[in-house]
Amino acid sequence: MLTAVLPYSLEFAALRHLSPGAAGILVSLEPAVAGVAGILILAEIPDLPGWLGIGCVVCAAAAVTARARRVARRGKENRERDRVMSPR
């Protein structure tokens, strides 16, 4: 029971301290991490669809992270522009 309940409880305790976007990305990466753990710990080499799945998950997480950074940077630039252009 502890092998299932303890990690699950710790994961949800940690996710409470993250933003929803970061939590979503981390949860979506779990299958890829499990695949890598299977390779390293169990010496199970995935077949081609397994590798493609891991690659798709990692690429999607990277794309979401890059997009979030661009949106945050644009928001910061817009706030700075508004601050400079606002009448005092």
Backbone as ProteinMPNN parsed JSONL, in Angstrom:
{"seq_chain_A": "MLTAVLPYSLEFAALRHLSPGAAGILVSLEPAVAGVAGILILAEIPDLPGWLGIGCVVCAAAAVTARARRVARRGKENRERDRVMSPR", "coords_chain_A": {"N_chain_A": [[0.821, -1.19, 0.0], [1.96, 1.242, 0.755], [3.727, 1.717, -1.324], [2.162, 2.682, -3.334], [0.431, 4.668, -2.258], [2.039, 6.541, -0.827], [3.914, 7.802, -2.771], [1.96, 8.936, -4.467], [0.578, 10.683, -2.736], [2.674, 12.41, -2.01], [3.247, 13.514, -4.499], [0.906, 15.005, -5.076], [0.981, 16.786, -2.948], [3.242, 18.252, -3.635], [2.403, 19.329, -6.093], [0.531, 21.202, -5.325], [1.972, 23.442, -4.762], [2.773, 24.522, -7.119], [2.319, 26.446, -10.142], [-0.667, 26.262, -12.174], [0.0, 25.837, -14.897], [2.693, 24.93, -14.835], [2.341, 22.623, -13.304], [0.708, 21.119, -15.013], [2.457, 20.648, -17.156], [4.466, 19.126, -15.895], [2.981, 16.867, -15.1], [2.234, 15.893, -17.589], [4.662, 15.043, -18.533], [5.206, 12.738, -17.155], [4.764, 10.09, -18.369], [6.93, 10.008, -20.188], [9.12, 10.203, -18.467], [8.743, 7.85, -17.065], [9.215, 6.05, -19.146], [11.944, 6.524, -19.668], [12.962, 5.79, -17.172], [12.323, 3.079, -17.255], [14.092, 2.274, -19.24], [16.604, 2.829, -18.071], [16.546, 1.566, -15.508], [15.271, -0.947, -15.742], [16.223, -1.946, -18.076], [14.637, -2.063, -20.351], [14.096, -1.649, -23.609], [12.394, 0.607, -25.59], [10.191, 0.103, -28.427], [9.886, 1.39, -31.817], [7.364, 2.919, -31.923], [7.186, 3.521, -29.181], [9.474, 5.119, -28.721], [8.801, 7.237, -30.431], [6.514, 8.162, -29.134], [7.572, 9.041, -26.658], [9.241, 11.057, -27.635], [7.327, 12.789, -28.794], [5.864, 13.616, -26.532], [7.836, 14.961, -25.043], [8.568, 16.981, -26.861], [6.128, 18.352, -27.074], [5.827, 19.309, -24.45], [8.062, 20.993, -24.344], [7.372, 22.847, -26.315], [5.067, 24.024, -25.217], [6.155, 25.197, -22.934], [7.967, 27.023, -24.09], [6.178, 28.686, -25.454], [4.712, 29.752, -23.305], [6.706, 31.238, -22.067], [7.221, 33.152, -24.075], [4.754, 34.512, -24.137], [4.683, 35.535, -21.53], [6.905, 37.227, -21.647], [6.079, 39.061, -23.603], [3.927, 40.201, -22.264], [5.26, 41.479, -20.162], [6.798, 43.32, -21.609], [4.738, 44.866, -22.708], [3.598, 45.958, -20.37], [5.755, 47.52, -19.479], [5.967, 49.314, -21.629], [3.482, 50.593, -21.444], [3.788, 51.802, -18.965], [5.816, 53.646, -19.451], [4.64, 55.261, -21.392], [2.386, 56.291, -20.193], [0.605, 59.11, -18.944], [1.849, 61.336, -16.465]], "CA_chain_A": [[0.0, 0.0, 0.0], [2.822, 2.424, 0.818], [4.369, 1.976, -2.614], [1.218, 3.409, -4.178], [-0.151, 5.818, -1.571], [3.045, 7.538, -0.459], [4.312, 8.649, -3.9], [0.784, 9.675, -4.946], [0.343, 11.771, -1.784], [3.764, 13.379, -2.138], [3.091, 14.222, -5.772], [-0.145, 16.011, -4.959], [1.46, 17.819, -2.04], [4.158, 19.098, -4.403], [1.673, 20.038, -7.142], [-0.186, 22.337, -4.732], [2.874, 24.588, -4.681], [3.144, 24.928, -8.475], [1.272, 27.074, -10.935], [-1.379, 25.252, -12.969], [0.745, 25.539, -16.119], [3.849, 24.092, -14.504], [1.838, 21.314, -12.865], [0.258, 20.398, -16.205], [3.623, 20.198, -17.917], [5.106, 18.036, -15.161], [2.137, 15.669, -15.162], [2.284, 15.354, -18.948], [5.975, 14.431, -18.748], [5.341, 11.495, -16.395], [4.998, 8.901, -19.201], [8.283, 10.038, -20.747], [10.036, 9.882, -17.377], [8.589, 6.413, -16.814], [9.912, 5.352, -20.224], [13.39, 6.631, -19.432], [13.258, 4.951, -16.003], [12.294, 1.7, -17.726], [15.336, 2.025, -19.976], [17.762, 2.859, -17.172], [16.456, 0.659, -14.361], [14.836, -2.293, -16.119], [16.845, -2.288, -19.359], [13.591, -2.29, -21.357], [14.267, -0.722, -24.72], [11.119, 0.751, -26.303], [10.211, -0.04, -29.877], [9.761, 2.667, -32.515], [6.25, 3.739, -31.425], [7.521, 3.998, -27.836], [10.384, 6.258, -28.878], [8.042, 8.349, -31.011], [5.656, 8.69, -28.078], [8.413, 9.806, -25.728], [9.655, 12.275, -28.342], [6.166, 13.692, -28.933], [5.538, 14.188, -25.22], [8.891, 15.911, -24.687], [8.439, 18.13, -27.771], [4.934, 19.112, -26.696], [6.128, 20.031, -23.21], [8.996, 22.071, -24.682], [6.635, 23.873, -27.06], [4.195, 24.738, -24.284], [7.014, 26.017, -22.087], [8.47, 28.138, -24.903], [5.065, 29.603, -25.703], [4.409, 30.451, -22.059], [7.753, 32.245, -21.863], [6.996, 34.252, -25.017], [3.583, 35.265, -23.689], [5.085, 36.28, -20.338], [7.814, 38.296, -22.061], [5.266, 40.09, -24.269], [3.165, 40.897, -21.225], [6.189, 42.353, -19.456], [7.129, 44.421, -22.518], [3.556, 45.729, -22.809], [3.475, 46.705, -19.116], [6.801, 48.542, -19.468], [5.596, 50.334, -22.607], [2.367, 51.362, -20.885], [4.297, 52.604, -17.866], [6.591, 54.739, -20.03], [3.786, 56.14, -22.182], [1.255, 56.826, -19.424], [0.853, 60.472, -18.45], [2.083, 61.383, -15.01]], "C_chain_A": [[0.872, 1.265, 0.0], [3.472, 2.739, -0.522], [3.442, 2.717, -3.564], [0.76, 4.707, -3.523], [0.877, 6.906, -1.295], [3.506, 8.386, -1.648], [3.153, 9.508, -4.433], [0.513, 10.874, -4.041], [1.429, 12.837, -1.888], [3.659, 14.175, -3.431], [2.035, 15.319, -5.66], [0.221, 17.112, -3.975], [2.392, 18.779, -2.776], [3.41, 19.914, -5.451], [0.888, 21.23, -6.597], [0.661, 23.594, -4.712], [3.308, 25.095, -6.054], [1.989, 25.658, -9.14], [0.566, 25.993, -11.757], [-0.637, 24.876, -14.252], [1.927, 24.619, -15.872], [3.412, 22.696, -14.075], [1.377, 20.487, -14.062], [1.405, 19.853, -17.022], [4.3, 19.026, -17.211], [4.296, 16.749, -15.225], [2.182, 15.058, -16.565], [3.618, 14.677, -19.251], [6.141, 13.094, -18.02], [5.513, 10.259, -17.278], [6.404, 8.857, -19.808], [9.311, 9.687, -19.678], [9.954, 8.393, -17.047], [9.292, 5.592, -17.9], [11.413, 5.374, -20.043], [13.788, 5.785, -18.223], [13.244, 3.477, -16.39], [13.56, 1.326, -18.475], [16.503, 1.885, -18.998], [17.714, 1.792, -16.09], [16.179, -0.782, -14.788], [15.456, -2.798, -17.412], [15.806, -2.698, -20.401], [13.724, -1.229, -22.439], [12.943, -0.617, -25.473], [11.285, 0.496, -27.796], [9.985, 1.337, -30.505], [8.562, 3.49, -32.045], [6.504, 4.276, -30.007], [8.444, 5.205, -27.885], [9.662, 7.476, -29.443], [7.121, 8.989, -29.967], [6.426, 9.537, -27.083], [8.835, 11.122, -26.378], [8.519, 13.272, -28.487], [5.822, 14.366, -27.614], [6.569, 15.25, -24.839], [8.807, 17.15, -25.58], [7.234, 18.991, -27.417], [5.183, 19.918, -25.423], [7.082, 21.196, -23.48], [8.277, 23.198, -25.415], [5.731, 24.684, -26.14], [5.016, 25.662, -23.396], [7.543, 27.225, -22.857], [7.376, 29.155, -25.172], [4.721, 30.397, -24.447], [5.453, 31.528, -21.776], [7.581, 33.435, -22.8], [5.83, 35.122, -24.576], [3.939, 36.107, -22.471], [5.992, 37.442, -20.709], [7.047, 39.416, -22.75], [4.456, 40.884, -23.258], [4.033, 41.873, -20.464], [6.551, 43.554, -20.325], [5.959, 45.387, -22.64], [3.373, 46.555, -21.54], [4.524, 47.808, -19.05], [6.468, 49.665, -20.439], [4.468, 51.201, -22.065], [2.828, 52.267, -19.758], [5.026, 53.832, -18.397], [5.682, 55.735, -20.721], [2.63, 56.744, -21.389], [1.596, 58.213, -18.905], [1.007, 60.455, -16.925], [1.44, 62.557, -14.411]], "O_chain_A": [[0.553, 2.241, -0.679], [3.74, 3.902, -0.823], [3.916, 3.327, -4.522], [0.71, 5.744, -4.184], [0.597, 8.084, -1.514], [3.488, 9.613, -1.539], [3.351, 10.665, -4.803], [0.246, 11.97, -4.534], [1.134, 14.032, -1.856], [3.949, 15.371, -3.455], [2.26, 16.444, -6.107], [-0.19, 18.259, -4.153], [2.334, 19.989, -2.558], [3.747, 21.076, -5.678], [0.61, 22.173, -7.338], [0.125, 24.7, -4.65], [4.129, 26.009, -6.141], [0.832, 25.506, -8.75], [1.135, 24.931, -12.008], [-0.647, 23.71, -14.648], [2.14, 23.652, -16.602], [4.04, 21.703, -14.441], [1.629, 19.284, -14.117], [1.343, 18.731, -17.524], [4.667, 18.043, -17.854], [4.857, 15.665, -15.386], [2.17, 13.835, -16.708], [3.691, 13.826, -20.137], [7.124, 12.389, -18.25], [6.36, 9.425, -16.956], [6.997, 7.785, -19.925], [10.266, 8.958, -19.947], [10.971, 7.752, -16.782], [9.894, 4.56, -17.607], [12.082, 4.36, -20.24], [14.832, 5.134, -18.241], [14.069, 2.705, -15.902], [14.047, 0.201, -18.364], [17.29, 0.942, -19.086], [18.735, 1.176, -15.785], [16.777, -1.72, -14.26], [15.24, -3.946, -17.802], [16.06, -3.572, -21.231], [13.487, -0.046, -22.194], [12.419, -1.626, -25.945], [12.371, 0.652, -28.353], [9.903, 2.338, -29.793], [8.73, 4.682, -31.785], [6.071, 5.382, -29.682], [8.228, 6.193, -27.183], [9.88, 8.602, -28.997], [6.971, 10.21, -29.928], [5.986, 10.624, -26.709], [8.792, 12.176, -25.743], [8.725, 14.475, -28.32], [5.521, 15.56, -27.585], [6.204, 16.325, -24.363], [8.963, 18.266, -25.086], [7.311, 20.219, -27.455], [4.791, 21.082, -25.336], [6.921, 22.272, -22.903], [8.543, 24.373, -25.163], [5.644, 25.905, -26.275], [4.607, 26.793, -23.135], [7.562, 28.335, -22.325], [7.623, 30.36, -25.124], [4.466, 31.599, -24.529], [5.114, 32.611, -21.299], [7.764, 34.583, -22.395], [5.917, 36.348, -24.637], [3.54, 37.269, -22.385], [5.865, 38.529, -20.146], [7.325, 40.592, -22.515], [4.316, 42.1, -23.383], [3.594, 42.979, -20.15], [6.605, 44.681, -19.833], [6.162, 46.601, -22.671], [3.029, 47.734, -21.621], [4.221, 48.918, -18.613], [6.661, 50.839, -20.12], [4.502, 52.422, -22.215], [2.32, 53.378, -19.607], [4.875, 54.93, -17.86], [5.924, 56.94, -20.647], [1.957, 57.642, -21.894], [2.723, 58.47, -18.479], [0.379, 59.668, -16.218], [1.53, 62.759, -13.2]]}, "name": "protein", "num_of_chains": 1, "seq": "MLTAVLPYSLEFAALRHLSPGAAGILVSLEPAVAGVAGILILAEIPDLPGWLGIGCVVCAAAAVTARARRVARRGKENRERDRVMSPR"}
